[in-house]
Short mmCIF file of C-alpha atoms in Angstrom, two decimals:
data_model
loop_
_atom_site.label_atom_id
_atom_site.label_comp_id
_atom_site.label_asym_id
_atom_site.label_seq_id
_atom_site.Cartn_x
_atom_site.Cartn_y
_atom_site.Cartn_z
CA UNK A 268 109.25 105.66 82.64
CA UNK A 269 108.44 109.30 82.86
CA UNK A 270 105.32 110.49 84.62
CA UNK A 271 102.11 109.60 82.85
CA UNK A 272 100.81 112.57 80.88
CA UNK A 273 97.24 113.81 81.15
CA UNK A 274 96.75 112.85 77.50
CA UNK A 275 97.93 109.30 78.20
CA UNK A 276 95.60 109.05 81.19
CA UNK A 277 92.64 110.29 79.12
CA UNK A 278 93.49 107.96 76.26
CA UNK A 279 93.78 104.77 78.31
CA UNK A 280 91.37 105.23 81.21
CA UNK A 281 87.67 104.41 80.56
CA UNK A 282 84.53 104.68 82.60
CA UNK A 283 83.69 101.36 84.27
CA UNK A 284 83.54 99.23 81.15
CA UNK A 285 84.20 95.53 81.74
CA UNK A 286 86.24 93.73 79.17
CA UNK A 287 88.39 96.60 77.90
CA UNK A 288 91.05 95.26 75.56
CA UNK A 289 93.69 97.91 75.03
CA UNK A 290 96.74 96.88 73.04
CA UNK A 291 99.41 95.70 75.42
CA UNK A 292 102.29 98.16 75.79
CA UNK A 293 105.71 97.17 74.54
CA UNK A 294 106.98 94.37 76.72
CA UNK A 295 110.50 95.73 76.42
CA UNK A 296 109.64 98.56 78.83
CA UNK A 297 109.79 96.36 81.89
CA UNK A 298 113.10 94.87 80.82
CA UNK A 299 114.82 91.67 81.80
CA UNK A 300 115.96 93.07 85.14
CA UNK A 301 112.36 93.47 86.28
CA UNK A 302 111.58 89.97 85.12
CA UNK A 303 114.50 88.47 87.01
CA UNK A 304 113.46 90.31 90.16
CA UNK A 305 109.70 89.78 90.16
CA UNK A 306 108.55 86.94 87.90
CA UNK A 307 108.14 83.34 88.94
CA UNK A 308 109.84 80.71 86.79
CA UNK A 309 107.53 79.06 84.26
CA UNK A 310 107.31 75.27 84.13
CA UNK A 311 110.05 73.83 81.94
CA UNK A 312 107.59 72.46 79.41
CA UNK A 313 106.31 75.96 78.70
CA UNK A 314 109.81 77.38 78.38
CA UNK A 315 110.35 75.45 75.18
CA UNK A 316 109.77 78.54 73.03
CA UNK A 317 111.34 77.26 69.80
CA UNK A 318 112.55 73.92 68.45
CA UNK A 319 115.49 73.77 66.02
CA UNK A 320 115.44 71.76 62.81
CA UNK A 321 118.33 69.52 61.72
CA UNK A 322 120.25 72.50 60.34
CA UNK A 323 119.84 74.39 63.61
CA UNK A 324 117.15 76.78 62.42
CA UNK A 325 113.95 76.70 64.54
CA UNK A 326 110.81 75.74 62.64
CA UNK A 327 108.15 76.94 65.09
CA UNK A 328 107.95 79.22 68.10
CA UNK A 329 105.48 80.09 70.85
CA UNK A 330 104.63 83.71 71.66
CA UNK A 331 103.48 84.95 75.09
CA UNK A 332 100.02 84.29 76.46
CA UNK A 333 97.77 87.24 75.57
CA UNK A 334 99.74 87.87 72.38
CA UNK A 335 97.39 88.96 69.54
CA UNK A 336 98.22 86.38 66.83
CA UNK A 337 100.87 85.35 64.30
CA UNK A 338 102.07 87.87 61.73
CA UNK A 339 101.13 87.37 58.08
CA UNK A 340 103.42 84.83 56.46
CA UNK A 341 104.01 82.96 59.73
CA UNK A 342 100.50 81.60 60.36
CA UNK A 343 100.05 77.84 60.72
CA UNK A 344 97.32 76.86 58.25
CA UNK A 345 96.00 73.47 59.46
CA UNK A 346 95.09 71.76 62.71
CA UNK A 347 97.47 68.90 61.89
CA UNK A 348 100.42 71.28 61.55
CA UNK A 349 99.31 73.03 64.75
CA UNK A 350 99.54 69.75 66.69
CA UNK A 351 102.89 68.99 65.08
CA UNK A 352 104.24 72.45 65.98
CA UNK A 353 103.23 72.11 69.62
CA UNK A 354 104.78 68.64 69.77
CA UNK A 355 108.08 69.96 68.38
CA UNK A 356 108.13 72.50 71.24
CA UNK A 357 108.40 69.52 73.60
CA UNK A 358 104.74 69.46 74.70
CA UNK A 359 103.41 65.96 74.01
CA UNK A 360 100.91 65.20 76.76
CA UNK A 361 98.44 68.01 76.30
CA UNK A 362 94.67 67.88 76.49
CA UNK A 363 92.25 67.17 73.69
CA UNK A 364 92.80 69.52 70.71
CA UNK A 365 90.04 72.01 69.81
CA UNK A 366 89.21 73.14 66.29
CA UNK A 367 86.53 75.63 65.32
CA UNK A 368 85.80 79.22 64.36
CA UNK A 369 85.68 81.97 67.01
CA UNK A 370 86.12 85.74 67.18
CA UNK A 371 87.08 85.62 70.88
CA UNK A 372 90.51 84.01 70.51
CA UNK A 373 93.58 84.45 68.29
CA UNK A 374 93.21 83.10 64.78
CA UNK A 375 95.35 80.14 63.78
CA UNK A 376 97.27 77.90 66.18
CA UNK A 377 97.49 78.50 69.94
CA UNK A 378 98.59 76.66 73.07
CA UNK A 379 96.17 76.75 76.00
CA UNK A 380 97.61 77.51 79.43
CA UNK A 381 97.32 74.81 82.13
CA UNK A 382 95.88 72.13 79.80
CA UNK A 383 98.62 72.35 77.12
CA UNK A 384 95.88 71.68 74.55
CA UNK A 385 96.29 72.64 70.91
CA UNK A 386 93.65 75.20 69.89
CA UNK A 387 93.13 75.85 66.17
CA UNK A 388 90.85 78.76 65.27
CA UNK A 389 89.78 78.71 61.63
CA UNK A 390 88.24 82.18 61.89
CA UNK A 391 90.03 84.84 59.81
CA UNK A 392 90.19 87.32 62.69
CA UNK A 393 90.11 87.07 66.45
CA UNK A 394 91.36 88.66 69.64
CA UNK A 395 93.96 87.96 72.30
CA UNK A 396 93.15 85.84 75.33
CA UNK A 397 94.98 85.63 78.62
CA UNK A 398 95.09 81.81 78.52
CA UNK A 399 96.16 81.33 74.89
CA UNK A 400 99.67 81.64 73.45
CA UNK A 401 99.90 81.81 69.62
CA UNK A 402 102.19 79.22 68.04
CA UNK A 403 103.71 80.41 64.77
CA UNK A 404 106.24 79.51 62.15
CA UNK A 405 109.74 80.71 63.00
CA UNK A 406 109.93 84.48 62.37
CA UNK A 407 113.68 84.77 62.46
CA UNK A 408 114.02 86.10 66.01
CA UNK A 409 113.16 84.98 69.51
CA UNK A 410 109.68 85.68 70.86
CA UNK A 411 109.40 87.99 73.90
CA UNK A 412 109.20 86.33 77.34
CA UNK A 413 105.80 85.74 78.88
CA UNK A 414 104.01 88.67 80.41
CA UNK A 415 103.30 88.44 84.11
CA UNK A 416 101.83 90.18 87.13
CA UNK A 417 104.10 90.99 90.04
CA UNK A 418 103.39 88.63 92.92
CA UNK A 419 101.56 89.78 96.03
CA UNK A 420 104.67 89.17 98.12
CA UNK A 421 106.87 91.31 95.89
CA UNK A 422 104.27 94.08 95.73
CA UNK A 423 104.22 94.10 99.54
CA UNK A 424 107.98 94.47 99.55
CA UNK A 425 107.87 97.39 97.11
CA UNK A 426 104.87 99.14 98.70
CA UNK A 427 105.79 98.47 102.32
CA UNK A 428 103.94 95.97 104.51
CA UNK A 429 102.17 98.62 106.60
CA UNK A 430 100.70 100.12 103.44
CA UNK A 431 99.13 96.75 102.62
CA UNK A 432 97.50 96.68 106.06
CA UNK A 433 96.11 100.21 106.43
CA UNK A 434 94.88 102.58 103.72
CA UNK A 435 97.53 105.18 102.89
CA UNK A 436 96.78 108.80 103.92
CA UNK A 437 96.52 110.05 100.33
CA UNK A 438 94.15 107.18 99.48
CA UNK A 439 91.94 108.06 102.42
CA UNK A 440 91.99 111.71 101.33
CA UNK A 441 90.64 110.63 97.94
CA UNK A 442 87.86 108.64 99.63
CA UNK A 443 86.85 111.54 101.88
CA UNK A 444 86.81 113.89 98.90
CA UNK A 445 84.64 111.47 96.97
CA UNK A 446 82.21 111.20 99.89
CA UNK A 447 82.04 114.98 100.13
CA UNK A 448 81.23 115.26 96.41
CA UNK A 449 78.41 112.74 96.78
CA UNK A 450 77.01 114.46 99.84
CA UNK A 451 77.03 117.97 98.36
CA UNK A 452 76.18 117.13 94.75
CA UNK A 453 78.46 117.75 91.80
CA UNK A 454 78.36 119.14 88.24
CA UNK A 455 80.24 116.95 85.78
CA UNK A 456 81.29 117.76 82.22
CA UNK A 457 78.59 116.44 79.93
CA UNK A 458 79.02 113.20 78.01
CA UNK A 459 78.47 113.79 74.32
CA UNK A 460 75.11 112.33 73.34
CA UNK A 461 74.03 111.77 76.95
CA UNK A 462 71.77 113.69 79.30
CA UNK A 463 73.06 117.16 80.18
CA UNK A 464 70.65 118.96 82.51
CA UNK A 465 72.71 122.14 83.09
CA UNK A 466 70.90 122.71 86.40
CA UNK A 467 73.79 124.29 88.30
CA UNK A 468 76.15 125.17 85.45
CA UNK A 469 75.39 125.50 81.73
CA UNK A 470 77.05 122.72 79.77
CA UNK A 471 77.43 120.48 82.81
CA UNK A 472 75.34 117.65 84.20
CA UNK A 473 74.28 118.12 87.84
CA UNK A 474 74.26 115.11 90.14
CA UNK A 475 72.11 116.03 93.16
CA UNK A 476 73.24 115.42 96.75
CA UNK A 477 73.23 111.76 97.70
CA UNK A 478 72.77 111.23 101.46
CA UNK A 479 73.71 107.53 101.26
CA UNK A 480 77.40 107.15 101.96
CA UNK A 481 79.66 104.68 100.19
CA UNK A 482 81.50 102.14 102.35
CA UNK A 483 85.21 101.44 102.00
CA UNK A 484 85.74 97.78 101.07
CA UNK A 485 89.04 96.43 102.40
CA UNK A 486 88.96 93.31 100.21
CA UNK A 487 88.34 95.40 97.10
CA UNK A 488 91.23 97.62 98.22
CA UNK A 489 93.62 94.65 97.99
CA UNK A 490 92.75 94.22 94.31
CA UNK A 491 93.22 97.97 93.82
CA UNK A 492 96.70 98.23 95.32
CA UNK A 493 97.91 95.04 93.65
CA UNK A 494 97.03 96.47 90.22
CA UNK A 495 98.19 100.03 90.90
CA UNK A 496 101.58 98.85 92.14
CA UNK A 497 101.96 96.28 89.35
CA UNK A 498 101.56 99.09 86.80
CA UNK A 499 104.16 101.25 88.53
CA UNK A 500 106.65 98.41 88.85
CA UNK A 501 106.29 97.21 85.26
CA UNK A 502 105.77 100.64 83.67
CA UNK A 503 102.39 100.39 81.95
CA UNK A 504 98.93 101.94 82.32
CA UNK A 505 95.84 99.91 81.48
CA UNK A 506 92.68 98.41 82.94
CA UNK A 507 93.95 95.06 81.65
CA UNK A 508 96.96 93.52 83.40
CA UNK A 509 100.04 92.70 81.37
CA UNK A 510 99.03 89.04 81.30
CA UNK A 511 95.50 89.84 80.05
CA UNK A 512 93.62 89.63 83.36
CA UNK A 513 90.55 91.91 83.54
CA UNK A 514 89.48 94.05 86.53
CA UNK A 515 86.70 91.60 87.36
CA UNK A 516 89.09 88.65 87.36
CA UNK A 517 91.57 90.48 89.60
CA UNK A 518 88.83 91.31 92.10
CA UNK A 519 87.42 87.81 92.13
CA UNK A 520 90.92 86.41 92.67
CA UNK A 521 91.09 88.13 96.09
CA UNK A 522 87.44 87.41 97.00
CA UNK A 523 86.00 90.84 96.15
CA UNK A 524 82.91 91.74 94.13
CA UNK A 525 83.50 94.00 91.10
CA UNK A 526 81.14 96.50 89.44
CA UNK A 527 83.48 99.08 87.88
CA UNK A 528 86.98 100.56 87.72
CA UNK A 529 88.50 103.99 87.10
CA UNK A 530 92.18 104.81 86.70
CA UNK A 531 94.18 108.02 86.85
CA UNK A 532 97.83 108.82 86.39
CA UNK A 533 100.29 111.63 87.17
CA UNK A 534 98.82 112.91 90.46
CA UNK A 535 100.54 112.30 93.80
CA UNK A 536 97.74 113.47 96.12
CA UNK A 537 94.21 112.16 96.59
CA UNK A 538 92.35 115.45 95.98
CA UNK A 539 94.34 116.06 92.78
CA UNK A 540 93.62 112.54 91.46
CA UNK A 541 89.91 112.97 92.24
CA UNK A 542 89.81 116.35 90.47
CA UNK A 543 91.54 114.79 87.48
CA UNK A 544 88.90 112.08 87.09
CA UNK A 545 86.10 114.59 87.71
CA UNK A 546 87.37 116.64 84.76
CA UNK A 547 86.68 113.68 82.45
CA UNK A 548 83.01 113.38 81.37
CA UNK A 549 82.89 109.57 81.38
CA UNK A 550 84.68 109.09 84.68
CA UNK A 551 82.92 111.91 86.49
CA UNK A 552 79.36 110.99 85.54
CA UNK A 553 79.85 107.29 86.18
CA UNK A 554 81.40 107.73 89.64
CA UNK A 555 78.13 109.27 90.87
CA UNK A 556 76.13 106.17 89.96
CA UNK A 557 73.91 105.78 93.06
CA UNK A 558 74.32 102.00 92.95
CA UNK A 559 78.04 102.32 93.70
CA UNK A 560 77.92 101.89 97.47
CA UNK A 561 81.14 99.87 97.86
CA UNK A 562 84.41 101.65 97.20
CA UNK A 563 88.19 101.26 97.24
CA UNK A 564 91.08 103.36 95.96
CA UNK A 565 94.82 102.68 95.85
CA UNK A 566 97.81 104.80 94.90
CA UNK A 567 100.81 103.15 93.32
CA UNK A 568 103.92 105.32 93.54
CA UNK A 569 107.32 104.71 91.97
CA UNK A 570 110.13 106.79 93.41
CA UNK A 571 113.93 106.88 93.11
CA UNK A 572 113.83 104.81 89.94
CA UNK A 573 116.03 105.31 86.84
CA UNK A 574 112.84 105.45 84.77
CA UNK A 575 111.62 108.44 86.76
CA UNK A 576 108.77 108.89 89.19
CA UNK A 577 105.38 107.40 88.41
CA UNK A 578 101.90 107.58 89.96
CA UNK A 579 98.92 105.35 89.20
CA UNK A 580 95.52 105.47 90.93
CA UNK A 581 93.15 102.50 90.71
CA UNK A 582 89.58 103.11 91.90
CA UNK A 583 87.13 100.20 92.25
CA UNK A 584 83.41 100.08 92.93
CA UNK A 585 80.75 97.54 93.85
CA UNK A 586 77.21 97.57 95.19
CA UNK A 587 78.09 97.72 98.89
CA UNK A 588 76.00 95.74 101.41
CA UNK A 589 76.48 92.02 100.87
CA UNK A 590 79.14 92.75 98.21
CA UNK A 591 81.49 93.76 101.05
CA UNK A 592 83.07 91.08 103.23
CA UNK A 593 85.49 93.31 105.19
CA UNK A 594 84.96 96.98 105.99
CA UNK A 595 87.12 97.16 109.11
CA UNK A 596 90.63 95.71 108.83
CA UNK A 597 92.20 98.42 106.63
CA UNK A 598 90.46 101.56 107.90
CA UNK A 599 92.76 104.26 109.35
CA UNK A 600 92.64 104.67 113.12
CA UNK A 601 89.94 107.04 114.29
CA UNK A 602 87.62 106.57 111.29
CA UNK A 603 84.63 104.48 110.32
CA UNK A 604 84.36 102.69 106.98
CA UNK A 605 82.16 105.52 105.66
CA UNK A 606 84.65 108.23 106.60
CA UNK A 607 83.20 109.60 109.83
CA UNK A 608 85.59 110.35 112.65
CA UNK A 609 85.11 108.36 115.81
CA UNK A 610 85.01 109.93 119.25
CA UNK A 611 87.17 108.74 122.12
CA UNK A 612 85.57 106.97 125.10
CA UNK A 613 84.17 109.20 127.83
CA UNK A 614 86.91 111.21 129.53
CA UNK A 615 89.34 110.96 126.62
CA UNK A 616 90.18 113.66 124.12
CA UNK A 617 88.07 113.74 120.98
CA UNK A 618 89.37 113.82 117.45
CA UNK A 619 89.09 116.90 115.33
CA UNK A 620 85.47 117.49 114.38
CA UNK A 621 86.18 118.14 110.73
CA UNK A 622 88.26 116.67 107.95
CA UNK A 623 87.52 118.46 104.73
CA UNK A 624 89.98 117.68 101.94
CA UNK A 625 88.86 120.74 99.98
CA UNK A 626 89.66 123.13 102.80
CA UNK A 627 93.41 122.42 102.88
CA UNK A 628 96.11 122.56 100.21
CA UNK A 629 96.36 119.11 98.64
CA UNK A 630 100.14 119.09 98.99
CA UNK A 631 100.06 119.26 102.80
CA UNK A 632 96.72 117.69 103.63
CA UNK A 633 96.72 114.50 105.70
CA UNK A 634 93.96 112.16 106.76
CA UNK A 635 95.31 111.97 110.32
CA UNK A 636 93.59 113.73 113.23
CA UNK A 637 94.31 117.39 113.88
CA UNK A 638 97.64 117.98 115.60
CA UNK A 639 96.81 121.36 117.16
CA UNK A 640 97.10 120.80 120.92
CA UNK A 641 95.55 122.69 123.77
CA UNK A 642 96.52 122.94 127.42
CA UNK A 643 93.41 121.03 128.44
CA UNK A 644 93.91 118.06 126.12
CA UNK A 645 97.60 117.31 126.62
CA UNK A 646 99.29 116.57 129.92
CA UNK A 647 102.97 117.38 130.51
CA UNK A 648 105.33 114.80 129.08
CA UNK A 649 105.82 111.86 131.42
CA UNK A 650 102.64 112.52 133.41
CA UNK A 651 101.86 109.46 135.61
CA UNK A 652 98.15 110.24 135.90
CA UNK A 653 97.15 108.62 132.61
CA UNK A 654 95.26 105.32 133.17
CA UNK A 655 95.97 102.40 130.89
CA UNK A 656 93.52 100.22 129.05
CA UNK A 657 94.04 96.82 127.56
CA UNK A 658 92.57 97.14 124.08
CA UNK A 659 93.57 93.59 123.21
CA UNK A 660 91.12 91.97 125.60
CA UNK A 661 88.92 89.60 123.62
CA UNK A 662 90.99 89.95 120.45
CA UNK A 663 92.95 87.25 118.66
CA UNK A 664 96.71 87.73 118.75
CA UNK A 665 96.94 88.69 115.07
CA UNK A 666 94.30 91.41 115.45
CA UNK A 667 96.02 92.73 118.54
CA UNK A 668 99.34 92.89 116.69
CA UNK A 669 97.65 94.68 113.82
CA UNK A 670 96.22 97.34 116.15
CA UNK A 671 99.66 97.77 117.67
CA UNK A 672 101.24 98.22 114.22
CA UNK A 673 98.60 100.77 113.26
CA UNK A 674 99.23 102.71 116.43
CA UNK A 675 102.98 102.83 115.91
CA UNK A 676 102.57 103.82 112.25
CA UNK A 677 100.12 106.63 113.08
CA UNK A 678 102.35 107.89 115.88
CA UNK A 679 105.32 108.13 113.51
CA UNK A 680 103.26 110.09 111.00
CA UNK A 681 102.12 112.51 113.69
CA UNK A 682 105.70 113.02 114.86
CA UNK A 683 106.71 113.91 111.31
CA UNK A 684 103.86 116.38 110.96
CA UNK A 685 104.54 117.94 114.33
CA UNK A 686 108.20 118.49 113.53
CA UNK A 687 107.24 120.01 110.16
CA UNK A 688 105.01 122.52 111.96
CA UNK A 689 107.32 123.11 114.90
CA UNK A 690 106.93 126.59 116.29
CA UNK A 691 103.17 126.67 115.77
CA UNK A 692 102.41 124.73 118.94
CA UNK A 693 102.42 125.79 122.58
CA UNK A 694 103.32 122.23 123.57
CA UNK A 695 106.27 120.21 122.39
CA UNK A 696 106.04 117.34 119.94
CA UNK A 697 106.48 114.60 122.53
CA UNK A 698 103.19 115.67 124.11
CA UNK A 699 101.47 115.81 120.74
CA UNK A 700 102.31 112.26 119.79
CA UNK A 701 101.83 110.16 122.88
CA UNK A 702 98.80 110.53 125.07
CA UNK A 703 95.98 109.95 122.61
CA UNK A 704 97.66 107.15 120.73
CA UNK A 705 99.92 104.56 122.23
CA UNK A 706 100.79 105.26 125.85
CA UNK A 707 97.16 104.98 126.91
CA UNK A 708 97.03 101.41 125.64
CA UNK A 709 98.47 98.44 127.50
CA UNK A 710 99.64 96.19 124.70
#
């Protein structure tokens, strides 16, 4: 899939509206190779997609869950035929059939997931549902395979385990930029028909400075990266997962509280993604809702793929406070959950006093501490005078291992940045990357 265009992003992304039901993109995009690699096998009883008649021609067939409905001419007309059709697919021990009229499910005959119940909707129109698969008369060709979400284990493999433990640098850059916008105030493009005060700029709505910082929610972040990566892997862009699961349902599945979602495509840096959403009236004005005090953002990136590069950003919000169950485990080293930089214990070097995403080019900006060394803050390589500290005292083994992994990951990133800027430092890179990070800690 080629990179998502700005028009596609604007067309699909909405401002924090629960229950969005965009038409599902063509299932053929993901292809059978993706399905073989990532999907879990369905139970055999639900793989009975069509049943042949005596002459070998199938009479009925089941379409995927979250499919809209049967095409005209292939609709099953009665509840009795619906039950017969499901039985001919090899499903004979389902739950109690349901018959009635509803606008919230596909019209005609459907099979309910998990219960295998026959559902017959007598209403003339309806809408797709993630737990209902339309059962139709044979259309002359096989139905597509079931839609799916890539499993958490496979997403970890594609994204990299470390990037499911600690927020990626570009994600943290987005968060810091968002916090800065809240703190300073921001003028958004006006929503048509909504308030437009024009206080700072004519034709724009001014959101005044908000001193209350949002808090990064690590549980909400899990829901964000699972959805962002699923879209990149399968090649679609929507608030609704391929299998019909809504943002709220995805958040609740990982134990997070949901209040709203934004999405952006195309951009590969945090500041650029933030600017993109802030250029959209609906997204920009809604992100400054003062009740959004819990926050998470994830960047899904597809690289070295025959379909081309792809970038998807999923941003989630909740009310903060009791909505957040974990605001520590995923935070980058040296930062608090609200984006402030921590200071080292007495006697140790302090982190850079500023981290302003808007002050650096977005292509080279990083959320790691400043790498510029000074003769007073870095000892010669191999200096024996550095005391050690056991930072694992009082910690469970898994938390200790996590701190160790974060340290090693951050050190590698700093080495890469140092080498990229070689020649700008008075000290060599080995000094830049050791003393303040790993060698001072007795693991």
